[in-house]
Each structure stands twice: as C-alpha cells, then as structure tokens.
Coordinates of C-alpha atoms (C1' of nucleotides) in Angstrom, one line a residue:
Chain A
X1 CA 0.0 0.0 0.0
X2 CA 1.3 3.4 -0.9
X3 CA 1.9 6.0 1.8
X4 CA 0.4 9.4 1.2
X5 CA 1.9 12.4 3.0
X6 CA 0.7 16.0 3.1
X7 CA 3.4 18.2 1.4
X8 CA 3.5 21.8 2.5
X9 CA 5.1 22.7 -0.7
X10 CA 2.2 21.5 -2.9
X11 CA -0.5 21.8 -0.3
X12 CA -1.6 18.3 -1.2
X13 CA -1.2 14.8 0.0
X14 CA 1.4 13.1 -2.2
X15 CA 2.6 9.6 -2.7
X16 CA 5.8 8.8 -0.9
X17 CA 8.1 7.8 -3.7
X18 CA 11.7 7.5 -2.4
X19 CA 14.3 8.6 -4.8
X20 CA 16.3 5.4 -3.9
X21 CA 14.3 2.2 -4.1
X22 CA 12.9 1.4 -0.7
X23 CA 15.2 3.9 1.1
X24 CA 13.7 7.0 2.7
X25 CA 16.0 9.8 3.6
X26 CA 14.6 12.1 6.3
X27 CA 15.9 15.3 7.7
X28 CA 14.3 16.9 10.7
X29 CA 15.2 20.2 12.3
X30 CA 16.1 19.6 15.9
X31 CA 16.5 21.8 18.9
X32 CA 18.5 24.9 19.7
X33 CA 20.1 23.7 22.9
X34 CA 19.9 26.5 25.5
X35 CA 17.1 25.3 27.8
X36 CA 15.0 22.4 28.9
X37 CA 12.7 21.1 26.2
X38 CA 8.9 21.6 26.5
X39 CA 5.9 19.6 25.3
X40 CA 6.1 21.2 21.9
X41 CA 9.5 19.7 21.4
X42 CA 8.2 16.4 22.7
X43 CA 5.5 16.5 20.0
X44 CA 8.1 17.1 17.3
X45 CA 10.3 14.2 18.5
X46 CA 7.4 11.9 19.0
X47 CA 5.7 12.6 15.6
X48 CA 8.9 11.9 13.7
X49 CA 9.7 8.9 15.9
X50 CA 6.3 7.5 14.9
X51 CA 7.0 8.3 11.2
X52 CA 10.3 6.5 11.3
X53 CA 8.8 3.5 13.2
X54 CA 6.0 3.3 10.7
X55 CA 8.2 3.5 7.6
X56 CA 10.5 0.8 9.0
X57 CA 7.5 -1.3 9.9
X58 CA 6.5 -1.0 6.3
X59 CA 9.8 -2.3 5.2
X60 CA 11.6 0.9 4.3
X61 CA 15.2 1.5 5.1
X62 CA 15.2 4.9 6.7
X63 CA 18.1 7.2 7.1
X64 CA 17.0 9.7 9.7
X65 CA 19.1 12.8 10.4
X66 CA 18.2 15.3 13.1
X67 CA 20.5 18.2 13.9
X68 CA 21.4 20.2 17.0
X69 CA 21.8 23.9 16.7
X70 CA 24.6 24.5 19.2
X71 CA 25.7 28.0 18.2
X72 CA 23.2 30.8 18.1
X73 CA 22.2 34.1 19.6
X74 CA 20.1 32.6 22.2
X75 CA 22.8 30.2 23.4
X76 CA 25.3 33.0 23.5
X77 CA 22.9 35.3 25.4
X78 CA 21.9 32.6 27.9
X79 CA 25.6 31.5 28.5
X80 CA 26.5 35.1 29.2
X81 CA 23.6 35.3 31.7
X82 CA 24.8 32.3 33.5
X83 CA 28.5 33.1 33.2
X84 CA 29.4 29.9 31.4
X85 CA 30.9 29.1 28.0
X86 CA 28.3 28.8 25.2
X87 CA 29.8 25.5 24.2
X88 CA 29.3 24.2 27.8
X89 CA 25.8 25.5 27.9
X90 CA 24.9 23.9 24.6
X91 CA 26.4 20.6 25.6
X92 CA 24.6 20.6 28.9
X93 CA 21.2 21.0 27.3
X94 CA 22.0 18.4 24.6
X95 CA 22.6 16.0 27.5
X96 CA 19.3 17.1 29.1
X97 CA 17.6 16.6 25.8
X98 CA 18.8 13.0 25.6
X99 CA 17.6 12.4 29.1
X100 CA 14.1 13.5 28.0
X101 CA 14.2 11.6 24.8
X102 CA 15.2 8.4 26.4
X103 CA 12.5 8.8 29.0
X104 CA 10.0 9.2 26.1
X105 CA 11.4 6.1 24.4
X106 CA 12.3 8.1 21.3
X107 CA 14.6 6.1 19.0
X108 CA 17.8 7.8 18.3
X109 CA 18.2 9.2 14.7
X110 CA 20.9 7.6 12.6
X111 CA 22.9 10.8 12.4
X112 CA 22.8 13.8 14.8
X113 CA 25.1 16.4 13.5
X114 CA 26.0 19.5 15.4
X115 CA 26.3 22.9 13.7
X116 CA 29.7 23.6 15.3
X117 CA 31.1 20.5 13.9
X118 CA 30.2 21.5 10.3
X119 CA 31.6 25.0 10.0
X120 CA 33.8 24.0 7.1
X121 CA 30.8 22.6 5.1
X122 CA 28.9 25.8 5.8
X123 CA 31.7 28.0 4.7
X124 CA 32.0 26.0 1.5
X125 CA 28.3 26.3 0.8
X126 CA 28.3 30.1 1.4
X127 CA 31.2 30.4 -1.0
X128 CA 29.3 28.5 -3.6
X129 CA 26.4 30.8 -3.2
X130 CA 28.7 33.9 -3.6
X131 CA 30.2 32.3 -6.7
X132 CA 26.8 31.8 -8.2
X133 CA 25.9 35.4 -7.5
X134 CA 23.3 34.5 -4.9
X135 CA 25.1 35.9 -2.0
X136 CA 27.3 38.8 -1.2
X137 CA 29.7 39.8 1.6
X138 CA 29.1 43.1 3.3
X139 CA 31.1 44.4 6.2
X140 CA 32.2 41.0 7.5
X141 CA 28.7 39.5 7.1
X142 CA 27.4 37.5 4.1
X143 CA 23.9 37.9 2.9
X144 CA 21.6 35.9 0.6
X145 CA 20.3 37.8 -2.3
X146 CA 16.6 36.8 -2.2
X147 CA 15.5 38.6 -5.3
X148 CA 18.0 36.5 -7.3
X149 CA 16.2 33.3 -6.4
X150 CA 13.0 33.1 -8.4
X151 CA 11.2 30.6 -6.3
X152 CA 11.7 32.5 -3.0
X153 CA 8.4 32.4 -1.1
X154 CA 7.0 29.3 -2.7
X155 CA 7.0 27.1 0.4
X156 CA 5.4 29.7 2.7
X157 CA 3.1 31.1 -0.1
X158 CA 4.4 34.6 0.1
X159 CA 6.0 37.1 -2.2
X160 CA 8.7 39.6 -1.6
X161 CA 6.4 42.6 -2.1
X162 CA 3.8 41.4 0.5
X163 CA 6.5 40.6 3.0
X164 CA 8.1 44.0 2.7
X165 CA 4.8 45.7 3.2
X166 CA 4.3 43.9 6.5
X167 CA 7.9 43.7 7.6
X168 CA 8.4 44.4 11.3
X169 CA 12.1 44.2 11.3
X170 CA 14.3 47.3 11.0
X171 CA 16.0 47.6 7.7
X172 CA 19.7 46.7 7.8
X173 CA 21.6 49.3 5.8
X174 CA 24.1 46.6 4.7
X175 CA 21.5 44.6 2.9
X176 CA 20.8 45.2 -0.8
X177 CA 17.2 44.1 -0.3
X178 CA 15.4 44.3 3.1
X179 CA 14.4 40.6 2.9
X180 CA 18.0 39.4 2.3
X181 CA 19.0 37.1 5.2
X182 CA 22.3 36.5 6.8
X183 CA 24.5 33.4 5.9
X184 CA 27.5 34.4 7.9
X185 CA 27.7 36.8 10.8
X186 CA 30.7 38.9 11.7
X187 CA 32.0 38.1 15.2
X188 CA 31.3 40.5 18.0
X189 CA 33.8 40.7 20.8
X190 CA 33.6 37.8 23.2
X191 CA 31.4 35.7 20.9
X192 CA 32.3 32.3 19.5
X193 CA 34.0 32.7 16.2
X194 CA 35.6 30.8 13.3
X195 CA 37.9 31.9 10.6
X196 CA 36.4 32.4 7.2
X197 CA 37.2 34.0 3.8
X198 CA 35.1 37.0 5.1
X199 CA 36.8 37.3 8.4
X200 CA 36.1 35.8 11.8
X201 CA 32.5 35.0 12.4
X202 CA 29.8 32.4 12.9
X203 CA 27.1 30.9 10.7
X204 CA 23.6 32.2 10.3
X205 CA 20.9 29.9 11.6
X206 CA 19.6 28.6 8.3
X207 CA 22.8 27.6 6.6
X208 CA 23.6 24.7 8.9
X209 CA 20.6 22.6 7.8
X210 CA 21.4 23.1 4.1
X211 CA 25.1 22.1 4.7
X212 CA 24.4 19.2 7.0
X213 CA 21.5 17.7 5.0
X214 CA 23.6 17.8 1.9
X215 CA 26.5 16.1 3.6
X216 CA 24.5 13.3 5.0
X217 CA 21.6 12.9 2.6
X218 CA 22.7 14.5 -0.6
X219 CA 21.5 17.5 -2.5
X220 CA 18.1 16.0 -3.1
X221 CA 16.3 13.8 -0.6
X222 CA 12.9 12.6 0.4
X223 CA 11.4 14.2 3.4
X224 CA 12.3 17.3 5.4
X225 CA 10.3 18.0 8.6
X226 CA 9.8 20.3 11.5
X227 CA 7.2 22.4 13.3
X228 CA 4.9 24.7 11.4
X229 CA 6.7 27.7 12.8
X230 CA 9.8 26.7 10.8
X231 CA 8.1 27.1 7.4
X232 CA 9.0 30.8 7.4
X233 CA 11.7 31.9 7.4
X234 CA 13.8 28.8 8.3
X235 CA 12.7 26.3 5.7
X236 CA 12.0 28.9 3.0
X237 CA 15.6 30.1 3.4
X238 CA 17.0 26.5 3.4
X239 CA 15.3 26.0 0.1
X240 CA 16.8 29.2 -1.3
X241 CA 20.3 28.1 -0.1
X242 CA 20.2 24.5 -1.1
X243 CA 18.4 24.8 -4.4
X244 CA 20.4 28.0 -5.1
X245 CA 23.7 26.2 -4.7
X246 CA 22.8 22.9 -6.4
X247 CA 20.4 24.0 -9.1
X248 CA 18.4 20.9 -8.2
X249 CA 15.4 20.3 -6.1
X250 CA 15.9 19.9 -2.4
X251 CA 13.5 17.9 -0.3
X252 CA 10.6 16.2 -2.2
X253 CA 8.1 16.4 0.7
X254 CA 7.9 19.0 3.4
X255 CA 6.2 17.7 6.5
X256 CA 5.1 20.2 9.2
X257 CA 3.5 19.3 12.4
X258 CA 1.1 21.5 14.4
X259 CA 1.7 23.2 17.8
X260 CA 0.9 22.1 21.3
X261 CA -1.3 24.8 22.7
X262 CA -2.4 25.8 26.2
X263 CA -5.9 27.3 26.3
X264 CA -5.7 27.5 22.5
X265 CA -2.6 29.6 22.6
X266 CA 0.7 28.4 21.2
X267 CA 3.1 27.1 23.8
X268 CA 6.3 29.0 23.5
X269 CA 9.2 30.2 25.3
X270 CA 8.4 33.8 24.6
X271 CA 4.9 33.6 25.9
X272 CA 6.1 31.8 29.0
X273 CA 3.2 29.3 28.9
X274 CA 5.2 26.2 28.4
X275 CA 5.5 23.0 30.4
X276 CA 8.8 21.1 30.2
X277 CA 8.8 17.5 29.2
X278 CA 10.0 16.5 32.7
X279 CA 7.3 18.5 34.3
X280 CA 4.8 16.4 32.6
X281 CA 6.7 13.1 32.9
X282 CA 6.6 13.6 36.7
X283 CA 2.9 13.2 36.6
X284 CA 2.3 10.9 33.6
X285 CA 4.3 8.1 32.2
X286 CA 5.8 8.5 28.7
X287 CA 3.2 6.1 27.1
X288 CA 0.4 8.4 28.3
X289 CA 2.1 11.4 26.8
X290 CA 2.4 9.4 23.6
X291 CA -1.2 8.5 23.5
X292 CA -2.1 12.1 24.1
X293 CA 0.1 13.3 21.3
X294 CA -1.2 10.7 18.9
X295 CA -4.9 11.3 19.8
X296 CA -5.0 13.9 17.0
X297 CA -3.5 14.0 13.6
X298 CA 0.0 15.5 13.6
X299 CA -0.9 18.6 11.5
X300 CA -3.6 19.8 13.8
X301 CA -3.1 21.9 16.9
X302 CA -3.2 19.9 20.1
X303 CA -4.5 21.6 23.3
X304 CA -2.8 20.5 26.5
X305 CA -5.2 20.0 29.4
X306 CA -5.2 17.8 32.5
X307 CA -8.4 16.2 31.3
X308 CA -6.8 15.2 28.0
X309 CA -3.9 13.6 29.8
X310 CA -6.2 11.8 32.2
X311 CA -8.2 10.5 29.2
X312 CA -5.0 9.2 27.7
X313 CA -4.1 7.5 30.9
X314 CA -7.5 5.8 31.0
X315 CA -7.0 4.7 27.4
X316 CA -3.6 3.2 28.2
X317 CA -5.0 1.3 31.1
X318 CA -7.7 0.0 28.9
X319 CA -5.2 -1.4 26.4
X320 CA -3.0 -3.1 29.1
X321 CA -6.0 -4.5 30.9
X322 CA -7.3 -6.0 27.7
X323 CA -3.9 -7.5 26.9
X324 CA -3.6 -8.9 30.5
X325 CA -7.0 -10.5 30.0
X326 CA -5.7 -12.2 26.8
X327 CA -2.6 -13.5 28.5
X328 CA -4.6 -15.2 31.3
X329 CA -7.1 -16.8 28.9
X330 CA -7.9 -20.5 29.5
X331 CA -7.1 -23.3 27.0
X332 CA -9.5 -23.7 24.2
X333 CA -11.6 -26.9 23.4
X334 CA -11.5 -28.3 20.0
X335 CA -15.1 -29.5 20.0
X336 CA -16.8 -26.4 21.5
X337 CA -18.7 -24.0 19.3
X338 CA -17.6 -20.4 18.7
X339 CA -19.5 -17.6 20.4
X340 CA -18.0 -14.9 18.2
X341 CA -20.2 -13.2 15.7
X342 CA -19.1 -12.8 12.1
X343 CA -19.0 -9.1 12.5
X344 CA -16.8 -9.1 15.5
X345 CA -14.5 -11.7 14.0
X346 CA -14.0 -9.6 11.0
X347 CA -13.3 -6.5 13.1
X348 CA -10.5 -8.3 14.8
X349 CA -9.1 -9.8 11.7
X350 CA -9.2 -6.5 9.9
X351 CA -7.5 -4.5 12.7
X352 CA -4.1 -4.5 11.1
X353 CA -5.3 -3.6 7.6
X354 CA -7.5 -0.8 9.0
X355 CA -4.6 0.5 11.2
X356 CA -2.3 0.5 8.2
X357 CA -4.8 2.3 6.0
X358 CA -5.1 5.1 8.6
X359 CA -1.4 5.4 8.9
X360 CA -0.9 5.3 5.1
X361 CA -3.2 8.3 5.0
X362 CA -0.8 11.0 6.2
X363 CA 0.0 9.2 9.5
X364 CA -3.6 9.5 10.8
X365 CA -2.9 8.2 14.2
X366 CA -6.2 9.5 15.6
X367 CA -8.1 7.3 13.2
X368 CA -5.7 4.4 13.7
X369 CA -6.3 4.6 17.4
X370 CA -10.0 4.6 16.7
X371 CA -9.6 1.2 15.0
X372 CA -7.4 0.0 17.9
X373 CA -10.0 0.8 20.5
X374 CA -12.7 -0.7 18.4
X375 CA -10.8 -4.0 18.5
X376 CA -10.2 -3.7 22.3
X377 CA -13.9 -3.3 22.8
X378 CA -14.6 -6.4 20.8
X379 CA -11.9 -8.4 22.6
X380 CA -13.3 -7.4 26.0
X381 CA -16.7 -8.4 24.9
X382 CA -15.6 -11.8 23.7
X383 CA -13.5 -12.3 26.8
X384 CA -16.5 -11.5 28.9
X385 CA -18.9 -13.9 27.1
X386 CA -16.5 -16.8 26.9
X387 CA -18.0 -20.0 28.5
X388 CA -16.0 -22.2 30.9
X389 CA -15.0 -24.5 28.1
X390 CA -14.3 -22.0 25.3
X391 CA -13.9 -22.9 21.7
X392 CA -10.3 -23.3 20.6
X393 CA -10.9 -21.0 17.6
X394 CA -12.2 -18.2 19.9
X395 CA -9.1 -18.4 22.1
X396 CA -7.0 -18.5 19.0
X397 CA -8.7 -15.4 17.7
X398 CA -8.3 -13.5 20.9
X399 CA -4.6 -14.4 21.2
X400 CA -3.9 -13.4 17.6
X401 CA -5.8 -10.2 18.1
X402 CA -3.7 -9.5 21.2
X403 CA -0.5 -10.0 19.1
X404 CA -1.8 -7.6 16.5
X405 CA -2.7 -5.0 19.2
X406 CA 0.8 -5.2 20.4
X407 CA 2.3 -5.0 17.0
X408 CA 0.4 -1.9 15.9
X409 CA 0.8 -0.3 19.3
X410 CA 4.5 -0.6 18.9
X411 CA 4.4 1.7 15.9
X412 CA 3.1 4.4 18.3
X413 CA 5.6 3.3 21.0
X414 CA 2.9 2.3 23.4
X415 CA 1.8 -0.8 25.2
X416 CA 5.3 -2.3 24.9
X417 CA 5.5 -3.6 28.5
X418 CA 4.4 -6.8 29.9
X419 CA 0.6 -6.3 30.5
X420 CA 0.3 -8.4 33.6
X421 CA 3.3 -6.7 35.1
X422 CA 1.8 -3.3 34.1
X423 CA -1.4 -4.0 35.9
X424 CA 0.5 -5.3 39.0
X425 CA 2.8 -2.3 39.1
X426 CA 0.0 0.1 38.7
X427 CA -1.7 -1.6 41.7
X428 CA 1.5 -1.4 43.7
X429 CA 2.1 2.2 42.8
X430 CA -1.4 3.1 43.8
X431 CA -1.0 1.1 47.0
X432 CA 2.0 3.1 47.9
X433 CA -0.3 6.1 48.1
X434 CA -2.7 4.4 50.4
X435 CA -2.5 4.1 54.1
X436 CA -3.1 0.4 54.4
X437 CA -0.9 -2.6 53.7
X438 CA -1.6 -5.5 51.3
X439 CA -1.6 -7.9 54.2
X440 CA -4.2 -5.9 56.0
X441 CA -6.4 -5.8 52.9
X442 CA -6.1 -9.6 52.4
X443 CA -6.9 -10.2 56.1
X444 CA -10.1 -8.0 55.9
X445 CA -11.1 -9.7 52.6
X446 CA -10.8 -13.1 54.4
X447 CA -12.9 -11.9 57.2
X448 CA -15.5 -10.6 54.8
X449 CA -15.5 -13.9 52.9
X450 CA -16.5 -15.7 56.1
X451 CA -19.3 -13.3 56.7
X452 CA -20.4 -13.7 53.1
X453 CA -20.4 -17.5 53.5
X454 CA -22.8 -17.1 56.4
X455 CA -24.8 -14.6 54.2
X456 CA -24.1 -12.0 56.8
X457 CA -24.4 -9.1 54.4
X458 CA -24.3 -6.4 57.0
X459 CA -20.9 -7.6 58.4
X460 CA -19.7 -8.0 54.8
X461 CA -20.7 -4.5 53.9
X462 CA -19.0 -3.1 57.0
X463 CA -15.7 -4.5 55.8
X464 CA -16.2 -3.2 52.3
X465 CA -17.0 0.3 53.6
X466 CA -14.0 0.1 55.9
X467 CA -11.8 -0.7 52.9
X468 CA -13.4 2.0 50.8
X469 CA -12.4 4.5 53.4
X470 CA -8.8 3.6 52.5
X471 CA -9.8 4.0 48.8
X472 CA -9.8 0.2 48.2
X473 CA -12.5 -1.2 46.0
X474 CA -13.6 -4.8 46.1
X475 CA -14.7 -6.8 43.1
X476 CA -16.4 -10.1 43.8
X477 CA -15.5 -12.6 41.2
X478 CA -17.0 -16.1 40.7
X479 CA -14.4 -17.8 42.9
X480 CA -12.5 -15.1 44.7
X481 CA -12.7 -11.4 45.6
X482 CA -10.1 -9.1 44.0
X483 CA -9.4 -5.5 44.9
X484 CA -8.0 -2.4 43.4
X485 CA -7.2 1.1 44.5
X486 CA -10.0 3.4 43.4
X487 CA -9.2 5.7 40.5
Chain C
rG1 C1' -2.0 45.1 6.6
rG2 C1' -0.2 40.4 3.8
rC3 C1' -0.3 35.0 3.8
rG4 C1' -2.3 30.5 5.9
rA5 C1' -5.0 27.0 8.9
rC6 C1' -9.2 25.6 11.5
rG7 C1' -14.7 25.7 13.2
rU8 C1' -18.1 18.0 13.5
rA9 C1' -22.3 15.8 20.2
rG10 C1' -21.0 18.1 27.2
rC11 C1' -15.5 17.5 26.1
rC12 C1' -11.5 15.3 22.7
rA13 C1' -11.5 13.5 17.7
rA14 C1' -11.9 10.7 12.6
rG15 C1' -14.4 11.4 8.1
rU16 C1' -11.6 15.1 2.0
rG17 C1' -18.5 13.8 -3.2
rG18 C1' -22.5 8.6 -1.7
rU19 C1' -25.8 9.6 3.4
rA20 C1' -21.9 11.1 10.7
rA21 C1' -15.5 6.0 13.3
rG22 C1' -13.5 6.0 18.1
rG23 C1' -12.4 7.8 23.2
rC24 C1' -13.8 10.4 27.8
rA25 C1' -18.1 11.9 30.5
rG26 C1' -23.6 10.9 31.0
rU27 C1' -28.2 7.9 31.1
rG28 C1' -30.8 3.0 31.0
rG29 C1' -29.9 -2.3 31.3
rU30 C1' -27.1 -7.3 32.0
rC31 C1' -24.1 -9.3 36.0
rU32 C1' -24.1 -9.0 41.7
rG33 C1' -26.8 -10.5 48.2
rC34 C1' -25.8 -5.1 47.3
rA35 C1' -21.7 -3.1 44.7
rA36 C1' -17.4 -2.5 41.5
rA37 C1' -15.3 -3.7 36.9
rA38 C1' -16.6 -5.3 32.3
rC39 C1' -20.2 -5.8 28.6
rC40 C1' -24.9 -4.3 26.0
rA41 C1' -28.0 -0.3 24.6
rU42 C1' -28.5 4.9 24.2
rU43 C1' -26.5 10.3 23.3
rA44 C1' -25.4 15.1 16.2
rU45 C1' -32.0 14.1 10.9
rU46 C1' -26.8 16.9 11.4
rC47 C1' -21.2 18.9 10.6
rA48 C1' -20.2 27.8 12.7
rG49 C1' -24.0 30.7 9.5
rC50 C1' -25.9 32.0 4.6
rG51 C1' -25.9 31.1 -0.6
rG52 C1' -24.1 28.2 -5.0
rU53 C1' -22.4 23.6 -8.0
rU54 C1' -24.3 18.4 -8.2
rC55 C1' -28.8 13.0 -8.9
rA56 C1' -26.0 13.4 -4.2
rA57 C1' -22.0 18.1 0.0
rA58 C1' -19.5 17.8 6.7
rU59 C1' -16.7 17.0 2.2
rC60 C1' -16.2 21.3 -3.9
rC61 C1' -17.0 27.0 -4.8
rG62 C1' -18.4 32.1 -2.8
rC63 C1' -19.5 35.3 1.2
rU64 C1' -20.2 36.3 6.5
rC65 C1' -18.9 35.3 11.6
rG66 C1' -15.5 33.1 15.2
rU67 C1' -10.7 30.9 16.8
rC68 C1' -5.6 30.3 16.0
rG69 C1' -0.9 30.6 13.5
rC70 C1' 3.2 32.8 10.4
rC71 C1' 5.2 37.5 8.7
rU72 C1' 10.8 38.7 14.9
rC73 C1' 13.7 33.7 18.1
rC74 C1' 10.5 29.5 18.1
rA75 C1' 8.8 22.4 17.6

RNA sequence: GGCGACGUAGCCAAGUGGUAAGGCAGUGGUCUGCAAAACCAUUAUUCAGCGGUUCAAAUCCGCUCGUCGCCUCCA
C-alpha cells in the first residue's frame, strides 16, 4: 500500500516515492540547545519517531538525520547570563535533551550532526552561493540575495512585495534588499567565532541545515520535517540556499506538524506558557504522553489539558487491561462452538489492515487509534462472554488479536510492556499512596469472605465500607474477591 | 496590513462527493446479596452561518462570523 503524506510545498497529499528504491531519507530540524525542552519539542520528536517507526514497519530502510543547533544568539545570550561558555551550555542541554528523549522512548536518529562540527561545510556552501551570485559579503557579514532566487516564497506562499509591506524588522543598511537574510555573521567581541574568507564570524541559523542535510543525505532527498513555525523563514531560506547552490530540487516532501497549545494559545518560550517534558513526565508516564500526542493527527493543533492527559491514561490502562486478559485466557476446546459473531471476528481480523490504511493516509494516528479501541472493545466483549470450556478457535482469535494489538501499538511506541506486570505495578504504585498494607487488605477480605459464606451481608458491607475509606474497591468474582485502588 | 489553517455531540477527535469512526463523561440495562469492573443499549435528521455547483456536500465554490498561527527567536 502506498503512503500518502501532506506536502506543505504543494498543499496536497502526495505519494511517498523515495528517490532510492525502498530507502527513505529524512531530515528533521532539531532543537537549539539552550534550555530544557517543552511539550512542543516532545510532540516534534514523537511525531517523527512515529513516522520513522512506521516507515520501518512498512519495510523501508530509513536514514534519519536530526541536527542540534549548538551555536546561536540565544545560546550566547543565555551563556552570558549564566557566566558559562556557550559550548558548555549547549552541551549541557543536549545531555538534558537526551535524558528526556530516552524517557520518552524516542529512537535515536541515525545521524545527529551539530552545527559547530560542520563549520567548514557551511563556509564552502556560502562560498558556492557567492560564486553563483546568490550571496554577497558586506562588512564582514554575508547575505543571501533573495531577489535572485526566483522561487523565493514558494513554500510559505508569500511574495517579496507582501512581506516587505508587513515587515516588522528594522532595515539593515548593509542589505541590498530588506528581505535578504544572513548566511555568515561577523563576530562581535567575546562571541564564539571561526575563521572564514570574510573574516572571523559564525554561521547564520539557516545555513547549517542546508550544509548538513547535503553532507549526510545528498542534494536531493525525500522528506524534510519540522514544526509549522519553521516554514518561514527557516525552511524557506533553506530551500533558497540548497536549491540555489545545487540548481536541483531539495526535499521532495515537506512535513510540518502543528503546535501544542495551552488554552488554545501556542506554547512557546516567549509567551512563557510552556511546560517542560520533565514537568509532565513527573505526573504521567511516557506512554500516556504518547497516546495524548497521537490522539490527534500531527498537523492539527493539540491543546494540552489535564483532562486530556487523564483520558490518555485511562486509554492506556484499557489497552493493558485487555492485553492482560488475553494473557490469562484458559485453554480452548476443539469441540466447542464459537460464540464470536461474524462481524466481531471480521473487526479483529481487519484490525491490522485498518490501522495501516489510517497510517498510510498521512499518518492519521487518531483514526488508527479509533480502530485499535474498536478492537479492544470487541476483545473485552468476547472475553466476557467466553464459557468455561471456550472454543479453541475463539481463544485462538483473541490471542492473535492480542498479538496484533501489540504489533500496531509498537508503531506508536505504546503498550510495549508486559501487560500483567503493568497491571501489577500500577496496583503497587497506587497502593503506595494508600494508608493500608496489602496484608491488612487480604486479612479483611478473608474476614469478609467468612461473613459472606454465612450470608451476613451487614458484616460483609461493613468490611467493604471500611476498605473503601482507604480507597480500596472490592470486586467479587466467581471464585474469589479481588481488589484495586479506586481511581 | 499580507499570507495560511481551523470551526463535527458536554469535552477530545476521525471522516476530504454517496448519506456522521473511536475515546472520555452521562443515562438505562445485564451481571451481583448489594456493589465495582466489564459488557450491551443509548447520546449530532446533522457537521459555525448563509448562498451556489451536483442526482447526491461535513466534504467542492463564494460570502459572513469566530478561533488560531506565520510575517521577529520559536517544535
């Protein structure tokens, strides 16, 4: 089945057709490392983690490159504030970034280039642009000559005239055109600097991605991704640089994900309304955050609320509890008749196909999850209706559906743990927050069982109420009473 | 001001020309000594509003209203 991806460049969904047979080359703009990452960064990492997992699941070889911007105005400013070297600050937050990513279970990209380690490549690229007449040095800086690049504005759907009309930036007298952007910045005293044909300085922000993507993926590659806020100017300028230098097309497909919002406002450093990844991870496990992020399609905005996170946690429990049920299924009997309706059987057998169809359609994880929960519901229903001597084919169906659930969940990076262990651990964790021991609970249950045998419902209910005061809920099963901490 | 996106039940969210997935919450029921959990049933004659195209529109086109984003660093 072909995978269709929405391409910002054409504003349409397009078939993924890798330039190299069966090999997808993907470049994603990573972080500028000067602070802890927030939930928006988590969404970016998780979206592309899902994309890579899915492409590999579908048999593609994927070369995934994601950079670190480790030299930049913000890093320099923050380092100055803290009285540390910019390089030390950048490295520190790269380490913190890895800590968050590992916690989220994000697979490492194949290549993670740093800007500071590719200064030579950037200088070479800037020189090529100068040689082609697309850039010019001015007072130690080098600028890109936007009006010499005919396609400038195509990605973001703008034209130079409109942009100038609404320009909020002060005009730099050194620029030939107000929209020209900087490729190389002359060093100011005390700033990190490298030698270059135009004097000591450091690269502009955009040039690193052009230089590094070319080095690791070639002049033309398949997918370039990032947040919607990078469309302009970052990606627009990358196109100008890369296509300008090579004369060839750059990325075939441009993928941009939506923002995480709080109260419908973009979460951002400048607005100060952001939550860091570790803030959230303290309250909710990574798998919950993943389910939350994937509950909507990647291009749509995603509003962060406590309710939404709680929903996600309930959903995750639901998946694990269903899987735990499947694991503890009794053996089937060859002679017994099936109790599963044709419709339900088909739903389970079609889960994988439906899931894949949703994912093929521009990674529609929300729809894919819909199919997943549909199957969970059917599985719970069958599990509930199973007689004491269930039909072998029904047990077989549930077990294979369980395997499929795990298989497709893995694409989203959820439900990867042992389900029985998950249920147990959850119980233990909740128990830790309760002022009663497991032994005490079991003792009380025993006491209650005796009362129930004598049909002394009053005494029985006293015990249950007693436990309920400790937030313990009892569930009377056919042969024994189980308990759980009330949610 | 320019450009763009979005508006589907109480909330979240699919659906992209053929008659409204799924989740959470709610209500009724099955089960139970009573419960809980689970399951079953139920919850939008309608997709912001108004026009238009079509045999057929939530889906395409136009206008209006509302929300958000980019145009300055931003995932």
